[in-house]
JSON list of C-alpha atoms and ligand atoms in Angstrom, two decimals:
[
{"chain": "D", "resi": 1443, "resn": "UNK", "atom": "CA", "xyz": [1.89, 3.24, 35.17]},
{"chain": "D", "resi": 1444, "resn": "UNK", "atom": "CA", "xyz": [-0.31, 1.31, 32.75]},
{"chain": "D", "resi": 1445, "resn": "UNK", "atom": "CA", "xyz": [0.80, 1.39, 29.12]},
{"chain": "D", "resi": 1446, "resn": "UNK", "atom": "CA", "xyz": [-2.62, 2.71, 28.07]},
{"chain": "D", "resi": 1447, "resn": "UNK", "atom": "CA", "xyz": [-5.11, 4.54, 30.24]},
{"chain": "D", "resi": 1448, "resn": "UNK", "atom": "CA", "xyz": [-8.52, 6.10, 29.88]},
{"chain": "D", "resi": 1449, "resn": "UNK", "atom": "CA", "xyz": [-8.58, 9.87, 30.08]},
{"chain": "D", "resi": 1450, "resn": "UNK", "atom": "CA", "xyz": [-11.18, 12.55, 29.41]},
{"chain": "D", "resi": 1451, "resn": "UNK", "atom": "CA", "xyz": [-9.78, 12.96, 25.90]},
{"chain": "D", "resi": 1452, "resn": "UNK", "atom": "CA", "xyz": [-9.54, 9.29, 24.94]},
{"chain": "D", "resi": 1453, "resn": "UNK", "atom": "CA", "xyz": [-7.23, 6.33, 25.43]},
{"chain": "D", "resi": 1454, "resn": "UNK", "atom": "CA", "xyz": [-3.77, 7.66, 26.24]},
{"chain": "D", "resi": 1455, "resn": "UNK", "atom": "CA", "xyz": [-0.26, 6.27, 26.08]},
{"chain": "D", "resi": 1456, "resn": "UNK", "atom": "CA", "xyz": [1.75, 8.46, 28.44]},
{"chain": "D", "resi": 1457, "resn": "UNK", "atom": "CA", "xyz": [5.13, 6.98, 27.48]},
{"chain": "D", "resi": 1458, "resn": "UNK", "atom": "CA", "xyz": [4.57, 7.92, 23.84]},
{"chain": "D", "resi": 1459, "resn": "UNK", "atom": "CA", "xyz": [2.34, 10.90, 24.58]},
{"chain": "D", "resi": 1460, "resn": "UNK", "atom": "CA", "xyz": [-0.20, 9.81, 21.97]},
{"chain": "D", "resi": 1461, "resn": "UNK", "atom": "CA", "xyz": [-3.93, 9.27, 22.14]},
{"chain": "D", "resi": 1462, "resn": "UNK", "atom": "CA", "xyz": [-5.98, 6.58, 20.44]},
{"chain": "D", "resi": 1463, "resn": "UNK", "atom": "CA", "xyz": [-9.21, 7.85, 18.84]},
{"chain": "D", "resi": 1464, "resn": "UNK", "atom": "CA", "xyz": [-9.32, 11.00, 21.06]},
{"chain": "D", "resi": 1465, "resn": "UNK", "atom": "CA", "xyz": [-12.55, 13.02, 21.03]},
{"chain": "D", "resi": 1466, "resn": "UNK", "atom": "CA", "xyz": [-10.91, 16.30, 22.04]},
{"chain": "D", "resi": 1467, "resn": "UNK", "atom": "CA", "xyz": [-8.08, 17.99, 20.11]},
{"chain": "D", "resi": 1468, "resn": "UNK", "atom": "CA", "xyz": [-4.62, 16.61, 20.90]},
{"chain": "D", "resi": 1469, "resn": "UNK", "atom": "CA", "xyz": [-1.12, 16.86, 19.46]},
{"chain": "D", "resi": 1470, "resn": "UNK", "atom": "CA", "xyz": [-0.82, 13.33, 18.18]},
{"chain": "D", "resi": 1471, "resn": "UNK", "atom": "CA", "xyz": [-3.75, 10.97, 17.46]},
{"chain": "D", "resi": 1472, "resn": "UNK", "atom": "CA", "xyz": [-3.64, 7.34, 16.42]},
{"chain": "D", "resi": 1473, "resn": "UNK", "atom": "CA", "xyz": [-6.90, 6.63, 14.60]},
{"chain": "D", "resi": 1474, "resn": "UNK", "atom": "CA", "xyz": [-8.43, 3.12, 14.38]},
{"chain": "D", "resi": 1475, "resn": "UNK", "atom": "CA", "xyz": [-10.80, 3.91, 11.45]},
{"chain": "D", "resi": 1476, "resn": "UNK", "atom": "CA", "xyz": [-12.73, 6.53, 9.55]},
{"chain": "D", "resi": 1477, "resn": "UNK", "atom": "CA", "xyz": [-16.08, 6.57, 11.40]},
{"chain": "D", "resi": 1478, "resn": "UNK", "atom": "CA", "xyz": [-16.77, 9.98, 12.89]},
{"chain": "D", "resi": 1479, "resn": "UNK", "atom": "CA", "xyz": [-16.92, 8.75, 16.50]},
{"chain": "D", "resi": 1480, "resn": "UNK", "atom": "CA", "xyz": [-13.31, 7.58, 16.14]},
{"chain": "D", "resi": 1481, "resn": "UNK", "atom": "CA", "xyz": [-11.74, 10.00, 13.62]},
{"chain": "D", "resi": 1482, "resn": "UNK", "atom": "CA", "xyz": [-12.53, 13.37, 15.06]},
{"chain": "D", "resi": 1483, "resn": "UNK", "atom": "CA", "xyz": [-11.30, 16.73, 13.80]},
{"chain": "D", "resi": 1484, "resn": "UNK", "atom": "CA", "xyz": [-8.85, 19.19, 15.33]},
{"chain": "D", "resi": 1485, "resn": "UNK", "atom": "CA", "xyz": [-5.75, 17.11, 16.05]},
{"chain": "D", "resi": 1486, "resn": "UNK", "atom": "CA", "xyz": [-2.31, 18.42, 15.07]},
{"chain": "D", "resi": 1487, "resn": "UNK", "atom": "CA", "xyz": [-1.13, 15.09, 13.73]},
{"chain": "D", "resi": 1488, "resn": "UNK", "atom": "CA", "xyz": [-2.95, 11.95, 12.65]},
{"chain": "D", "resi": 1489, "resn": "UNK", "atom": "CA", "xyz": [-1.55, 8.45, 12.28]},
{"chain": "D", "resi": 1490, "resn": "UNK", "atom": "CA", "xyz": [-3.67, 5.65, 10.80]},
{"chain": "D", "resi": 1491, "resn": "UNK", "atom": "CA", "xyz": [-3.56, 2.50, 8.75]},
{"chain": "D", "resi": 1492, "resn": "UNK", "atom": "CA", "xyz": [-2.61, 3.27, 5.13]},
{"chain": "D", "resi": 1493, "resn": "UNK", "atom": "CA", "xyz": [-6.05, 2.16, 3.88]},
{"chain": "D", "resi": 1494, "resn": "UNK", "atom": "CA", "xyz": [-7.73, 4.58, 6.27]},
{"chain": "D", "resi": 1495, "resn": "UNK", "atom": "CA", "xyz": [-5.81, 7.65, 5.11]},
{"chain": "D", "resi": 1496, "resn": "UNK", "atom": "CA", "xyz": [-7.95, 8.50, 2.06]},
{"chain": "D", "resi": 1497, "resn": "UNK", "atom": "CA", "xyz": [-11.13, 7.88, 4.03]},
{"chain": "D", "resi": 1498, "resn": "UNK", "atom": "CA", "xyz": [-10.09, 10.13, 6.93]},
{"chain": "D", "resi": 1499, "resn": "UNK", "atom": "CA", "xyz": [-8.93, 12.86, 4.52]},
{"chain": "D", "resi": 1500, "resn": "UNK", "atom": "CA", "xyz": [-12.18, 12.63, 2.57]},
{"chain": "D", "resi": 1501, "resn": "UNK", "atom": "CA", "xyz": [-14.17, 13.04, 5.78]},
{"chain": "D", "resi": 1502, "resn": "UNK", "atom": "CA", "xyz": [-12.00, 15.56, 7.71]},
{"chain": "D", "resi": 1503, "resn": "UNK", "atom": "CA", "xyz": [-10.44, 17.49, 4.84]},
{"chain": "D", "resi": 1504, "resn": "UNK", "atom": "CA", "xyz": [-7.27, 17.09, 2.80]},
{"chain": "D", "resi": 1505, "resn": "UNK", "atom": "CA", "xyz": [-5.53, 19.77, 4.87]},
{"chain": "D", "resi": 1506, "resn": "UNK", "atom": "CA", "xyz": [-5.01, 17.49, 7.88]},
{"chain": "D", "resi": 1507, "resn": "UNK", "atom": "CA", "xyz": [-1.51, 16.23, 8.61]},
{"chain": "D", "resi": 1508, "resn": "UNK", "atom": "CA", "xyz": [-1.75, 12.46, 8.42]},
{"chain": "D", "resi": 1509, "resn": "UNK", "atom": "CA", "xyz": [0.65, 9.58, 8.11]},
{"chain": "D", "resi": 1510, "resn": "UNK", "atom": "CA", "xyz": [-0.33, 6.04, 7.12]},
{"chain": "D", "resi": 1511, "resn": "UNK", "atom": "CA", "xyz": [1.26, 2.66, 7.86]},
{"chain": "D", "resi": 1512, "resn": "UNK", "atom": "CA", "xyz": [0.40, -0.61, 6.14]},
{"chain": "D", "resi": 1513, "resn": "UNK", "atom": "CA", "xyz": [-1.07, -3.31, 8.39]},
{"chain": "D", "resi": 1514, "resn": "UNK", "atom": "CA", "xyz": [1.66, -5.03, 10.40]},
{"chain": "D", "resi": 1515, "resn": "UNK", "atom": "CA", "xyz": [4.36, -2.41, 9.83]},
{"chain": "D", "resi": 1516, "resn": "UNK", "atom": "CA", "xyz": [5.90, -1.20, 13.07]},
{"chain": "D", "resi": 1517, "resn": "UNK", "atom": "CA", "xyz": [6.89, 2.32, 14.03]},
{"chain": "D", "resi": 1518, "resn": "UNK", "atom": "CA", "xyz": [8.24, 3.85, 17.17]},
{"chain": "D", "resi": 1519, "resn": "UNK", "atom": "CA", "xyz": [7.21, 6.89, 19.18]},
{"chain": "D", "resi": 1520, "resn": "UNK", "atom": "CA", "xyz": [9.47, 7.69, 22.14]},
{"chain": "D", "resi": 1521, "resn": "UNK", "atom": "CA", "xyz": [10.57, 4.02, 22.38]},
{"chain": "D", "resi": 1522, "resn": "UNK", "atom": "CA", "xyz": [7.05, 2.62, 22.22]},
{"chain": "D", "resi": 1523, "resn": "UNK", "atom": "CA", "xyz": [6.43, 0.23, 19.34]},
{"chain": "D", "resi": 1524, "resn": "UNK", "atom": "CA", "xyz": [3.13, 0.59, 17.49]},
{"chain": "D", "resi": 1525, "resn": "UNK", "atom": "CA", "xyz": [1.48, -1.26, 14.61]},
{"chain": "D", "resi": 1526, "resn": "UNK", "atom": "CA", "xyz": [-1.95, -1.43, 13.01]},
{"chain": "D", "resi": 1527, "resn": "UNK", "atom": "CA", "xyz": [-3.66, -4.78, 12.45]},
{"chain": "D", "resi": 1528, "resn": "UNK", "atom": "CA", "xyz": [-6.89, -5.60, 10.57]},
{"chain": "D", "resi": 1529, "resn": "UNK", "atom": "CA", "xyz": [-10.06, -5.19, 12.63]},
{"chain": "D", "resi": 1530, "resn": "UNK", "atom": "CA", "xyz": [-12.51, -6.43, 9.98]},
{"chain": "D", "resi": 1531, "resn": "UNK", "atom": "CA", "xyz": [-15.00, -3.63, 10.71]},
{"chain": "D", "resi": 1532, "resn": "UNK", "atom": "CA", "xyz": [-14.78, -1.40, 7.62]},
{"chain": "D", "resi": 1533, "resn": "UNK", "atom": "CA", "xyz": [-12.11, -0.85, 4.93]},
{"chain": "D", "resi": 1534, "resn": "UNK", "atom": "CA", "xyz": [-8.94, 0.31, 6.65]},
{"chain": "D", "resi": 1535, "resn": "UNK", "atom": "CA", "xyz": [-10.18, -0.38, 10.19]},
{"chain": "D", "resi": 1536, "resn": "UNK", "atom": "CA", "xyz": [-7.39, -1.33, 12.55]},
{"chain": "D", "resi": 1537, "resn": "UNK", "atom": "CA", "xyz": [-6.65, -2.64, 15.99]},
{"chain": "D", "resi": 1538, "resn": "UNK", "atom": "CA", "xyz": [-3.66, -0.84, 17.47]},
{"chain": "D", "resi": 1539, "resn": "UNK", "atom": "CA", "xyz": [-0.91, -2.94, 18.98]},
{"chain": "D", "resi": 1540, "resn": "UNK", "atom": "CA", "xyz": [1.24, -1.13, 21.56]},
{"chain": "D", "resi": 1541, "resn": "UNK", "atom": "CA", "xyz": [4.48, -2.64, 22.94]},
{"chain": "D", "resi": 1542, "resn": "UNK", "atom": "CA", "xyz": [6.85, -1.28, 25.52]},
{"chain": "D", "resi": 1543, "resn": "UNK", "atom": "CA", "xyz": [9.51, -3.14, 27.50]},
{"chain": "D", "resi": 1544, "resn": "UNK", "atom": "CA", "xyz": [8.04, -6.53, 26.56]},
{"chain": "D", "resi": 1545, "resn": "UNK", "atom": "CA", "xyz": [4.49, -5.62, 27.54]},
{"chain": "D", "resi": 1546, "resn": "UNK", "atom": "CA", "xyz": [1.89, -5.76, 24.79]},
{"chain": "D", "resi": 1547, "resn": "UNK", "atom": "CA", "xyz": [-1.49, -4.07, 24.77]},
{"chain": "D", "resi": 1548, "resn": "UNK", "atom": "CA", "xyz": [-4.04, -4.07, 21.99]},
{"chain": "D", "resi": 1549, "resn": "UNK", "atom": "CA", "xyz": [-6.84, -1.56, 21.56]},
{"chain": "D", "resi": 1550, "resn": "UNK", "atom": "CA", "xyz": [-9.45, -3.01, 19.24]},
{"chain": "D", "resi": 1551, "resn": "UNK", "atom": "CA", "xyz": [-11.37, 0.00, 18.02]},
{"chain": "D", "resi": 1552, "resn": "UNK", "atom": "CA", "xyz": [-14.58, -1.24, 16.38]},
{"chain": "D", "resi": 1553, "resn": "UNK", "atom": "CA", "xyz": [-14.11, -4.77, 15.08]},
{"chain": "D", "resi": 1554, "resn": "UNK", "atom": "CA", "xyz": [-15.96, -7.62, 13.44]},
{"chain": "D", "resi": 1555, "resn": "UNK", "atom": "CA", "xyz": [-14.77, -11.22, 13.42]},
{"chain": "D", "resi": 1556, "resn": "UNK", "atom": "CA", "xyz": [-16.95, -12.37, 10.54]},
{"chain": "D", "resi": 1557, "resn": "UNK", "atom": "CA", "xyz": [-15.43, -11.82, 7.11]},
{"chain": "D", "resi": 1558, "resn": "UNK", "atom": "CA", "xyz": [-17.58, -9.40, 5.15]},
{"chain": "D", "resi": 1559, "resn": "UNK", "atom": "CA", "xyz": [-15.68, -10.00, 1.91]},
{"chain": "D", "resi": 1560, "resn": "UNK", "atom": "CA", "xyz": [-14.62, -6.35, 1.75]},
{"chain": "D", "resi": 1561, "resn": "UNK", "atom": "CA", "xyz": [-12.69, -5.31, 4.91]},
{"chain": "D", "resi": 1562, "resn": "UNK", "atom": "CA", "xyz": [-9.36, -7.02, 5.54]},
{"chain": "D", "resi": 1563, "resn": "UNK", "atom": "CA", "xyz": [-10.37, -9.91, 7.88]},
{"chain": "D", "resi": 1564, "resn": "UNK", "atom": "CA", "xyz": [-9.93, -9.54, 11.63]},
{"chain": "D", "resi": 1565, "resn": "UNK", "atom": "CA", "xyz": [-6.60, -10.73, 12.96]},
{"chain": "D", "resi": 1566, "resn": "UNK", "atom": "CA", "xyz": [-6.10, -12.22, 16.41]},
{"chain": "D", "resi": 1567, "resn": "UNK", "atom": "CA", "xyz": [-3.10, -10.62, 18.10]},
{"chain": "D", "resi": 1568, "resn": "UNK", "atom": "CA", "xyz": [-1.46, -12.05, 21.22]},
{"chain": "D", "resi": 1569, "resn": "UNK", "atom": "CA", "xyz": [-1.27, -9.51, 23.99]},
{"chain": "D", "resi": 1570, "resn": "UNK", "atom": "CA", "xyz": [-1.20, -9.10, 27.75]},
{"chain": "D", "resi": 1571, "resn": "UNK", "atom": "CA", "xyz": [-4.09, -6.63, 27.84]},
{"chain": "D", "resi": 1572, "resn": "UNK", "atom": "CA", "xyz": [-6.89, -6.27, 25.31]},
{"chain": "D", "resi": 1573, "resn": "UNK", "atom": "CA", "xyz": [-9.11, -3.19, 25.26]},
{"chain": "D", "resi": 1574, "resn": "UNK", "atom": "CA", "xyz": [-12.28, -4.14, 23.43]},
{"chain": "D", "resi": 1575, "resn": "UNK", "atom": "CA", "xyz": [-15.10, -2.10, 21.99]},
{"chain": "D", "resi": 1576, "resn": "UNK", "atom": "CA", "xyz": [-18.11, -4.37, 21.92]},
{"chain": "D", "resi": 1577, "resn": "UNK", "atom": "CA", "xyz": [-21.32, -2.35, 22.07]},
{"chain": "D", "resi": 1578, "resn": "UNK", "atom": "CA", "xyz": [-23.14, -4.73, 19.74]},
{"chain": "D", "resi": 1579, "resn": "UNK", "atom": "CA", "xyz": [-21.29, -7.77, 21.00]},
{"chain": "D", "resi": 1580, "resn": "UNK", "atom": "CA", "xyz": [-23.35, -7.74, 24.23]},
{"chain": "D", "resi": 1581, "resn": "UNK", "atom": "CA", "xyz": [-25.46, -10.90, 24.72]},
{"chain": "D", "resi": 1582, "resn": "UNK", "atom": "CA", "xyz": [-28.57, -8.76, 24.32]},
{"chain": "D", "resi": 1583, "resn": "UNK", "atom": "CA", "xyz": [-27.86, -8.52, 20.63]},
{"chain": "D", "resi": 1584, "resn": "UNK", "atom": "CA", "xyz": [-28.24, -11.57, 18.46]},
{"chain": "D", "resi": 1585, "resn": "UNK", "atom": "CA", "xyz": [-27.55, -11.32, 14.79]},
{"chain": "D", "resi": 1586, "resn": "UNK", "atom": "CA", "xyz": [-28.35, -13.44, 11.78]},
{"chain": "D", "resi": 1587, "resn": "UNK", "atom": "CA", "xyz": [-25.34, -14.48, 9.74]},
{"chain": "D", "resi": 1588, "resn": "UNK", "atom": "CA", "xyz": [-24.37, -12.18, 6.90]},
{"chain": "D", "resi": 1589, "resn": "UNK", "atom": "CA", "xyz": [-25.16, -14.93, 4.41]},
{"chain": "D", "resi": 1590, "resn": "UNK", "atom": "CA", "xyz": [-28.72, -15.20, 5.72]},
{"chain": "D", "resi": 1591, "resn": "UNK", "atom": "CA", "xyz": [-29.27, -11.44, 5.59]},
{"chain": "D", "resi": 1592, "resn": "UNK", "atom": "CA", "xyz": [-27.87, -11.14, 2.08]},
{"chain": "D", "resi": 1593, "resn": "UNK", "atom": "CA", "xyz": [-29.95, -14.02, 0.78]},
{"chain": "D", "resi": 1594, "resn": "UNK", "atom": "CA", "xyz": [-33.07, -12.37, 2.31]},
{"chain": "D", "resi": 1595, "resn": "UNK", "atom": "CA", "xyz": [-32.16, -9.13, 0.54]},
{"chain": "D", "resi": 1596, "resn": "UNK", "atom": "CA", "xyz": [-31.63, -11.01, -2.77]},
{"chain": "D", "resi": 1597, "resn": "UNK", "atom": "CA", "xyz": [-35.01, -12.83, -2.44]},
{"chain": "D", "resi": 1598, "resn": "UNK", "atom": "CA", "xyz": [-36.75, -9.51, -1.70]},
{"chain": "D", "resi": 1599, "resn": "UNK", "atom": "CA", "xyz": [-35.00, -7.80, -4.64]},
{"chain": "D", "resi": 1600, "resn": "UNK", "atom": "CA", "xyz": [-35.86, -10.67, -7.00]},
{"chain": "D", "resi": 1601, "resn": "UNK", "atom": "CA", "xyz": [-39.51, -10.63, -5.93]},
{"chain": "D", "resi": 1602, "resn": "UNK", "atom": "CA", "xyz": [-39.78, -6.86, -6.38]},
{"chain": "D", "resi": 1603, "resn": "UNK", "atom": "CA", "xyz": [-38.11, -7.11, -9.78]},
{"chain": "D", "resi": 1604, "resn": "UNK", "atom": "CA", "xyz": [-40.58, -9.79, -10.89]},
{"chain": "D", "resi": 1605, "resn": "UNK", "atom": "CA", "xyz": [-43.39, -7.39, -9.87]},
{"chain": "D", "resi": 1606, "resn": "UNK", "atom": "CA", "xyz": [-41.80, -4.57, -11.81]},
{"chain": "D", "resi": 1607, "resn": "UNK", "atom": "CA", "xyz": [-40.81, -2.67, -8.68]},
{"chain": "D", "resi": 1608, "resn": "UNK", "atom": "CA", "xyz": [-37.58, -0.88, -7.94]},
{"chain": "D", "resi": 1609, "resn": "UNK", "atom": "CA", "xyz": [-35.88, -1.81, -4.61]},
{"chain": "D", "resi": 1610, "resn": "UNK", "atom": "CA", "xyz": [-34.25, 0.87, -2.45]},
{"chain": "D", "resi": 1611, "resn": "UNK", "atom": "CA", "xyz": [-32.04, 0.09, 0.54]},
{"chain": "D", "resi": 1612, "resn": "UNK", "atom": "CA", "xyz": [-30.84, 2.78, 2.95]},
{"chain": "D", "resi": 1613, "resn": "UNK", "atom": "CA", "xyz": [-27.47, 2.02, 4.49]},
{"chain": "D", "resi": 1614, "resn": "UNK", "atom": "CA", "xyz": [-24.83, 3.96, 6.39]},
{"chain": "D", "resi": 1615, "resn": "UNK", "atom": "CA", "xyz": [-22.50, 5.61, 3.86]},
{"chain": "D", "resi": 1616, "resn": "UNK", "atom": "CA", "xyz": [-19.19, 4.29, 5.16]},
{"chain": "D", "resi": 1617, "resn": "UNK", "atom": "CA", "xyz": [-19.13, 0.54, 5.71]},
{"chain": "D", "resi": 1618, "resn": "UNK", "atom": "CA", "xyz": [-22.64, -0.86, 5.43]},
{"chain": "D", "resi": 1619, "resn": "UNK", "atom": "CA", "xyz": [-23.34, 0.58, 1.96]},
{"chain": "D", "resi": 1620, "resn": "UNK", "atom": "CA", "xyz": [-20.21, -0.93, 0.45]},
{"chain": "D", "resi": 1621, "resn": "UNK", "atom": "CA", "xyz": [-20.89, -4.29, 2.17]},
{"chain": "D", "resi": 1622, "resn": "UNK", "atom": "CA", "xyz": [-24.34, -4.49, 0.67]},
{"chain": "D", "resi": 1623, "resn": "UNK", "atom": "CA", "xyz": [-23.26, -3.50, -2.81]},
{"chain": "D", "resi": 1624, "resn": "UNK", "atom": "CA", "xyz": [-20.37, -5.95, -2.62]},
{"chain": "D", "resi": 1625, "resn": "UNK", "atom": "CA", "xyz": [-22.43, -8.91, -1.41]},
{"chain": "D", "resi": 1626, "resn": "UNK", "atom": "CA", "xyz": [-25.83, -8.74, -3.13]},
{"chain": "D", "resi": 1627, "resn": "UNK", "atom": "CA", "xyz": [-26.34, -10.75, -6.29]},
{"chain": "D", "resi": 1628, "resn": "UNK", "atom": "CA", "xyz": [-25.60, -8.24, -9.09]},
{"chain": "D", "resi": 1629, "resn": "UNK", "atom": "CA", "xyz": [-27.10, -10.58, -11.69]},
{"chain": "D", "resi": 1630, "resn": "UNK", "atom": "CA", "xyz": [-30.61, -9.83, -10.41]},
{"chain": "D", "resi": 1631, "resn": "UNK", "atom": "CA", "xyz": [-30.56, -6.32, -11.79]},
{"chain": "D", "resi": 1632, "resn": "UNK", "atom": "CA", "xyz": [-28.75, -3.03, -12.07]},
{"chain": "D", "resi": 1633, "resn": "UNK", "atom": "CA", "xyz": [-27.38, -1.37, -8.94]},
{"chain": "D", "resi": 1634, "resn": "UNK", "atom": "CA", "xyz": [-27.21, 2.40, -8.69]},
{"chain": "D", "resi": 1635, "resn": "UNK", "atom": "CA", "xyz": [-25.99, 4.16, -5.59]},
{"chain": "D", "resi": 1636, "resn": "UNK", "atom": "CA", "xyz": [-26.46, 7.69, -4.51]},
{"chain": "D", "resi": 1637, "resn": "UNK", "atom": "CA", "xyz": [-24.93, 9.62, -1.63]},
{"chain": "D", "resi": 1638, "resn": "UNK", "atom": "CA", "xyz": [-26.73, 12.29, 0.21]},
{"chain": "R", "resi": 2906, "resn": "ZN", "atom": "ZN1", "xyz": [-16.94, 2.19, 13.39]}
]
């Protein structure tokens, strides 16, 4: 029996009877991060990294039953040892390390290896089996470095400002928006943000 397996509800650990990022309601859900394709509603109990707890509550409602663990802190469910480790994707995002009888699996969730200056940087964890989410890591996608993109934004902002124009950037509300605000050059002008 593999330590983790794919089911029609999500990644499942049968020994601990917990799911990782399940998309159908379950008893016990370990959540990698607050994005809505990973933190879904309807589970009886949620377990997440401590930094993710306020985000998940904000998005799913403060009524949910949720427990948080700091990065690196271990906890046991039916003899299986779990811990959350930084995934570098958004604030609070975590890889989930699962250990049972000396065998170690890691489920990455969404992750980013470049340091965005905001999320706790990605940590490499030794394991026997690594389950990776890598939609945008496919060779078809090539990205400019964050530094390049930010300096392009700054140049564009400066140019607009010189011409007396206001610059508006649309960015996804959880993750991208904070990264942009955190990284652009605030000395160019005033930053206001509004949420829909
Ligand atoms: Zn995500």
